[in-house]
């Protein structure tokens, strides 16, 4: 009787998990990919869904279709609630359990609210399709309400959008909202002038895009100001309510609030009972195995605390997760089929980019830096290329071209109940919430 | 002091309401269009959203954008709760009131559940974006659950889709579900074979597509059978539960149920306190004015009971609503600016069409009849042409071409909580439900 093949379970079908699964495709290894969603999401473009430029389906692909060509890979849509490392089993919310020989944790991260998880309801991050749809509905509804309203104070409040966090997500979001109000919405109202809308970008630190060189931060600041965004540096958010935020002691009424600050890893660290760093990341060895669980449990992407060549933690970027997934997939394939040792992971920096708006982006390649129109074109090419699947690439590229020519937005749909932000966190499988994780907000496993 | 211009209020931005508004654009008449949604929806293609072929934004356009070029037209996103015909005011759910000189009711229709409105929760119709997304999520989730399940009976039940009603919507839906399971989903699962999924089309009458000639009904029947759809004629649905339907005394467990039978007009008849026909339609004069409210209140599309040249009521088709809207817009323009009399409406039959599946459609032009591949091409051309807006036409056409070549579906997203069908009926404006209409399910005003 032949031995049954080793079974690798990958939790999370984000950039890291998918890359790892791909590396194990067409091998004698049995692989199961578990995700709470049925689709892989291209999260870096999600802010474009939130600002009505793209549809969710433009940046999402069914995980089954992406891995369908590998007969040795099974996909399971389920919520993971815990891991029994001794018995080597992953526990699911539906009561099921998936046994494993090797476990890869690629469950991504969410935003941290500095101990104020109740703020999430009013100022959601941009991590899931539901988040993006909620923000889109809230933003567009606020302008509808302003149009129907006679009180100038309330109109101004409804037409105010506050974006928290001056990292790439915050900068992209603030720029996109400003362009939406200045162009796509500009001529469609009779009583309000959307061009007069306020977009506030709040950053607690002294500059925007702190992971970029200072000259690119300055460029982003200047470009956002040109777009009409009010940038507030060195100011922390002190409170978030349904109707606005308190910043530097002053309450600012707002119709829409978006959160892009702080980072919190998924609860994977608690599943396996290891000590994590301050933001929940699992410390791993150079081969990405979890310390103390060598040869059995691995973690990558935003879930893992990986040290770079300079001794500092690697940043939470899609390219880090993707490279780690590719590395781990190859390493596990060689290890499981030939008994090869697990080599250490080395990050190759492909450059870092952020987009501010039409014709304005920044690129940091270490020695080279780019900004402006050419950086924007490069940004667009890179993102269209990275979008998985030919059909999507072409469609997204066409929509970008169209919008560039017309300033229009194709996905101005209000469909989510604005007050549905809490209910929408319910599982699509109708299962009980992740009780084991306590008050952890339920989030998509995305690398 | 110049007299203030006459004010026409149009409730509903479906095909009829939009056409009427367009006819009054660039005139000295003041126009207000009220809809509970911010978007016009191309309802005839909504079944393609429900079956993961198109995204909601592909077939929806912001009403504001569509009417933005007419400075005399205002758009208001609001829920109408009643009409005070004596004071000439439309009452809104947010407490507001809109005065009018002329009122056009173009509020569309929904499906009738033969006195069993509680069935709607389990077997929704395909009338709104939320309906379509709910059906899509339920359908795709059922296959995910079947894959995760070990009980063959339950697998079979989850992989069963029941479509109620053999009209165009039911035929299109059943054909699209069969193609989805036979092709797009076919290779993506490991434990279940989606090609073995059951698609049941139930029709209480003796044939499908009763509004078409019998030879086209027979063709649709044969084509659906070829696709693997189980068609049940002369069988009525006796009960709908969360887990299946009872038909002809037998309970059939099902994972997904879709309703496409019966018609019920919007509650507009009750708003103005007139007697309606059995399905809620308002009797109108040949000039589309409501009987007893001549010169003040008009109704069109599915809201109105209009008699055709043969003395029978005109069917509830988009082309009827559109022609009536165009007619009424022109008539009101001439009447309000020059005092011209209101001419009677005459329907010009442009032909009737339904699609069964890939390369299979039917066309009825009265004297000419078409079916098969050529009818399918014609169907596609007509629908791409009818889709408002150049960008959408091109994108939809490309996606159809792509799917024709690959059998793939681009929008296989599960994002709505399956059990959220009731909550999702909440208003996007966060207002109280339409209390005045009692138990009326809340629906989009669509002509």
PDB file of C-alpha atoms in Angstrom, chain A residues 151-244:
ATOM      1  CA  UNK A 151     -29.242  73.620   6.283  1.00  0.00           C
ATOM      2  CA  UNK A 152     -25.862  74.911   4.995  1.00  0.00           C
ATOM      3  CA  UNK A 153     -24.015  73.657   8.112  1.00  0.00           C
ATOM      4  CA  UNK A 154     -25.354  70.153   7.687  1.00  0.00           C
ATOM      5  CA  UNK A 155     -24.643  70.282   3.944  1.00  0.00           C
ATOM      6  CA  UNK A 156     -21.022  71.138   4.673  1.00  0.00           C
ATOM      7  CA  UNK A 157     -20.786  68.323   7.239  1.00  0.00           C
ATOM      8  CA  UNK A 158     -22.268  65.750   4.839  1.00  0.00           C
ATOM      9  CA  UNK A 159     -19.860  66.873   2.125  1.00  0.00           C
ATOM     10  CA  UNK A 160     -16.863  66.368   4.412  1.00  0.00           C
ATOM     11  CA  UNK A 161     -14.790  63.200   4.104  1.00  0.00           C
ATOM     12  CA  UNK A 162     -12.139  62.426   6.706  1.00  0.00           C
ATOM     13  CA  UNK A 163      -9.372  59.981   5.820  1.00  0.00           C
ATOM     14  CA  UNK A 164      -7.243  58.824   8.748  1.00  0.00           C
ATOM     15  CA  UNK A 165      -3.641  57.806   8.094  1.00  0.00           C
ATOM     16  CA  UNK A 166      -1.054  59.265   5.716  1.00  0.00           C
ATOM     17  CA  UNK A 167       0.298  55.989   4.353  1.00  0.00           C
ATOM     18  CA  UNK A 168      -0.270  54.819   0.772  1.00  0.00           C
ATOM     19  CA  UNK A 169      -3.908  53.803   1.436  1.00  0.00           C
ATOM     20  CA  UNK A 170      -4.758  57.141   3.039  1.00  0.00           C
ATOM     21  CA  UNK A 171      -3.039  59.148   0.310  1.00  0.00           C
ATOM     22  CA  UNK A 172      -4.670  57.130  -2.487  1.00  0.00           C
ATOM     23  CA  UNK A 173      -8.076  57.310  -0.838  1.00  0.00           C
ATOM     24  CA  UNK A 174      -7.923  61.076  -0.180  1.00  0.00           C
ATOM     25  CA  UNK A 175      -6.762  61.764  -3.732  1.00  0.00           C
ATOM     26  CA  UNK A 176      -9.466  59.547  -5.214  1.00  0.00           C
ATOM     27  CA  UNK A 177     -12.252  61.132  -3.145  1.00  0.00           C
ATOM     28  CA  UNK A 178     -11.068  64.612  -4.140  1.00  0.00           C
ATOM     29  CA  UNK A 179     -11.102  63.658  -7.830  1.00  0.00           C
ATOM     30  CA  UNK A 180     -14.540  62.054  -7.478  1.00  0.00           C
ATOM     31  CA  UNK A 181     -16.029  65.214  -5.978  1.00  0.00           C
ATOM     32  CA  UNK A 182     -14.134  67.648  -8.243  1.00  0.00           C
ATOM     33  CA  UNK A 183     -14.930  65.866 -11.503  1.00  0.00           C
ATOM     34  CA  UNK A 184     -17.347  62.923 -11.654  1.00  0.00           C
ATOM     35  CA  UNK A 185     -19.902  64.434  -9.268  1.00  0.00           C
ATOM     36  CA  UNK A 186     -19.258  68.082 -10.170  1.00  0.00           C
ATOM     37  CA  UNK A 187     -22.121  68.742 -12.595  1.00  0.00           C
ATOM     38  CA  UNK A 188     -24.746  66.308 -11.334  1.00  0.00           C
ATOM     39  CA  UNK A 189     -26.236  68.289  -8.470  1.00  0.00           C
ATOM     40  CA  UNK A 190     -28.438  71.402  -8.494  1.00  0.00           C
ATOM     41  CA  UNK A 191     -28.322  72.721  -4.914  1.00  0.00           C
ATOM     42  CA  UNK A 192     -24.846  71.728  -3.791  1.00  0.00           C
ATOM     43  CA  UNK A 193     -21.488  72.157  -5.467  1.00  0.00           C
ATOM     44  CA  UNK A 194     -19.503  68.956  -4.933  1.00  0.00           C
ATOM     45  CA  UNK A 195     -16.336  70.844  -5.927  1.00  0.00           C
ATOM     46  CA  UNK A 196     -16.655  72.678  -2.606  1.00  0.00           C
ATOM     47  CA  UNK A 197     -16.556  69.379  -0.699  1.00  0.00           C
ATOM     48  CA  UNK A 198     -13.967  69.033   2.062  1.00  0.00           C
ATOM     49  CA  UNK A 199     -11.490  66.155   2.003  1.00  0.00           C
ATOM     50  CA  UNK A 200      -9.389  65.955   5.139  1.00  0.00           C
ATOM     51  CA  UNK A 201      -6.328  63.726   5.413  1.00  0.00           C
ATOM     52  CA  UNK A 202      -5.154  63.308   8.991  1.00  0.00           C
ATOM     53  CA  UNK A 203      -1.718  61.929   9.854  1.00  0.00           C
ATOM     54  CA  UNK A 204      -0.336  61.663  13.379  1.00  0.00           C
ATOM     55  CA  UNK A 205       3.287  61.785  12.205  1.00  0.00           C
ATOM     56  CA  UNK A 206       5.257  64.681  10.735  1.00  0.00           C
ATOM     57  CA  UNK A 207       4.954  63.605   7.065  1.00  0.00           C
ATOM     58  CA  UNK A 208       2.971  61.552   4.567  1.00  0.00           C
ATOM     59  CA  UNK A 209       4.222  58.234   3.096  1.00  0.00           C
ATOM     60  CA  UNK A 210       6.802  57.678   5.832  1.00  0.00           C
ATOM     61  CA  UNK A 211       8.191  54.568   4.099  1.00  0.00           C
ATOM     62  CA  UNK A 212       9.185  56.714   1.097  1.00  0.00           C
ATOM     63  CA  UNK A 213      12.078  59.210   0.797  1.00  0.00           C
ATOM     64  CA  UNK A 214      11.208  62.662   2.067  1.00  0.00           C
ATOM     65  CA  UNK A 215      11.203  64.317  -1.369  1.00  0.00           C
ATOM     66  CA  UNK A 216       8.423  61.954  -2.494  1.00  0.00           C
ATOM     67  CA  UNK A 217       6.455  62.706   0.701  1.00  0.00           C
ATOM     68  CA  UNK A 218       6.753  66.408  -0.095  1.00  0.00           C
ATOM     69  CA  UNK A 219       5.595  65.787  -3.659  1.00  0.00           C
ATOM     70  CA  UNK A 220       2.547  63.830  -2.423  1.00  0.00           C
ATOM     71  CA  UNK A 221       1.737  66.626   0.017  1.00  0.00           C
ATOM     72  CA  UNK A 222       1.917  69.298  -2.677  1.00  0.00           C
ATOM     73  CA  UNK A 223      -0.111  67.232  -5.167  1.00  0.00           C
ATOM     74  CA  UNK A 224      -2.849  66.500  -2.635  1.00  0.00           C
ATOM     75  CA  UNK A 225      -3.045  70.207  -1.838  1.00  0.00           C
ATOM     76  CA  UNK A 226      -3.409  70.923  -5.564  1.00  0.00           C
ATOM     77  CA  UNK A 227      -6.299  68.465  -5.674  1.00  0.00           C
ATOM     78  CA  UNK A 228      -7.973  70.367  -2.851  1.00  0.00           C
ATOM     79  CA  UNK A 229      -7.216  67.931  -0.044  1.00  0.00           C
ATOM     80  CA  UNK A 230      -6.662  69.519   3.369  1.00  0.00           C
ATOM     81  CA  UNK A 231      -3.682  67.676   4.877  1.00  0.00           C
ATOM     82  CA  UNK A 232      -3.204  67.767   8.644  1.00  0.00           C
ATOM     83  CA  UNK A 233       0.149  66.518   9.862  1.00  0.00           C
ATOM     84  CA  UNK A 234       1.130  65.911  13.509  1.00  0.00           C
ATOM     85  CA  UNK A 235      -2.533  65.585  14.470  1.00  0.00           C
ATOM     86  CA  UNK A 236      -3.980  62.461  16.026  1.00  0.00           C
ATOM     87  CA  UNK A 237      -7.588  61.345  15.937  1.00  0.00           C
ATOM     88  CA  UNK A 238      -8.978  61.447  19.476  1.00  0.00           C
ATOM     89  CA  UNK A 239     -12.507  60.210  18.899  1.00  0.00           C
ATOM     90  CA  UNK A 240     -14.644  58.806  16.104  1.00  0.00           C
ATOM     91  CA  UNK A 241     -18.424  59.097  16.258  1.00  0.00           C
ATOM     92  CA  UNK A 242     -21.161  58.355  13.787  1.00  0.00           C
ATOM     93  CA  UNK A 243     -21.295  62.009  12.747  1.00  0.00           C
ATOM     94  CA  UNK A 244     -17.644  63.021  12.786  1.00  0.00           C
TER      95      UNK A 244
END
